[in-house]
Amino acid sequence: MKIPDYMSSYVKLLPIKTNEGNPIELIEVHAPFDNNELITEWARLFRLKYISDEDLLESMEDTGLQSGIEFLRSVVYPQNSKFRNGDFGEILVAEYLMYVEKFWVPTLTLRYSDKATSEESVKGSDIIAIHFELNSNQESPDDVLCICEVKTGSVSSVRGRLQDAVNDSNKDDLQLHAAKRGSIGLNAVKLKLKRKERAGNSDSYSYRAIARFQNPFEHPYQTQYAAAAVVDQKRFNRETIKKIEAKESQHVDSLRMIVVGVTDIKKLIDVLYSELGVANIGNEQ
């Protein structure tokens, strides 16, 4: 797996503990605004989460549009800041799990390209990530299934966003017979991967790599729930973060809490959703 150069923008800091004694992981993202080549590549790879080069060019031809960014803004990219910020934060955290912690994150290739409309949040768990202790073909009780809830805010307080993520992570349960969001999302991802695989467009792993996680009784593994807040670096207040309460969470014993502080988050969001994402494609120069 090739790690994009822009991942060097992520810096992991020493964790802190809440007043309850629970660890919170701290990550900073220093966007390389002064490196045009790097930020352009970041925007292009970000756009590919929504639509491939081939599909974008074909859609431009079908609609008669000469501008790729015009089509993206009209049809693909969310214009409502609520949904745009939400997608951005999920992708940021998912790429950290994938490139830094070596998780397989199937939702990263499925969630945003499969939207019925751009102005919506996709139903189900924000991130489903899997870490194989050995490999996808060899089961291990140390394999990890991570279900992550992400909350993003460019002007919101870090405490508010992280507390919301902790509270909402209670919806991400894996009780298969109780129709919980985690189990429903896991099955939906498996079926989407299955359809892609049968169409000859497979992901990093087969859909069968997910199937075993639907039966923890016969195929045991480790379950990890995560709550992440993505905020502007200026909102990155350690003393405030310590006030987060997780004691009422049903996942308190397996809950990760993550805070991502982004340098000028609004500017980075605007750049990643800009025409840089279609630079040098078709008629875009």
Coordinates of C-alpha atoms in Angstrom, one line a residue, residues 104-111 113-114 128-130 132 136 145 184-214:
W104 CA -8.1 -1.9 6.0
V105 CA -10.9 0.7 5.7
P106 CA -13.5 -0.5 3.2
T107 CA -15.9 2.4 3.9
L108 CA -13.3 4.8 2.5
T109 CA -13.8 3.4 -1.0
L110 CA -17.5 2.9 -0.8
R111 CA -19.2 5.5 1.4
S113 CA -19.1 7.3 -4.2
D114 CA -22.3 5.5 -3.3
I128 CA -15.6 0.5 9.6
A129 CA -11.9 -0.5 9.8
I130 CA -10.3 -3.9 10.1
F132 CA -5.5 -8.2 10.4
S136 CA -6.9 -11.7 5.6
L145 CA -12.8 -4.7 14.1
I184 CA -26.2 -3.4 9.8
G185 CA -23.3 -1.3 8.5
L186 CA -21.0 -4.3 8.5
N187 CA -23.4 -6.3 6.4
A188 CA -24.0 -3.4 4.0
V189 CA -20.3 -3.0 3.4
K190 CA -19.9 -6.7 2.7
L191 CA -22.7 -6.7 0.1
K192 CA -21.3 -3.6 -1.6
L193 CA -17.8 -5.2 -1.8
K194 CA -19.4 -8.4 -3.1
R195 CA -21.1 -6.5 -5.9
K196 CA -17.9 -4.7 -6.8
E197 CA -15.9 -7.9 -6.8
R198 CA -18.4 -9.6 -9.1
A199 CA -18.3 -6.7 -11.4
G200 CA -14.5 -7.1 -11.6
N201 CA -13.7 -4.0 -9.5
S202 CA -12.4 -5.6 -6.4
D203 CA -11.1 -3.8 -3.3
S204 CA -7.9 -4.5 -1.4
Y205 CA -9.4 -7.6 0.1
S206 CA -12.3 -9.9 -0.8
Y207 CA -15.7 -9.4 0.7
R208 CA -15.2 -12.7 2.4
A209 CA -12.6 -11.0 4.6
I210 CA -15.5 -9.1 6.2
A211 CA -17.9 -12.1 6.5
R212 CA -16.0 -13.7 9.4
F213 CA -16.5 -10.6 11.5
Q214 CA -20.3 -11.2 11.4

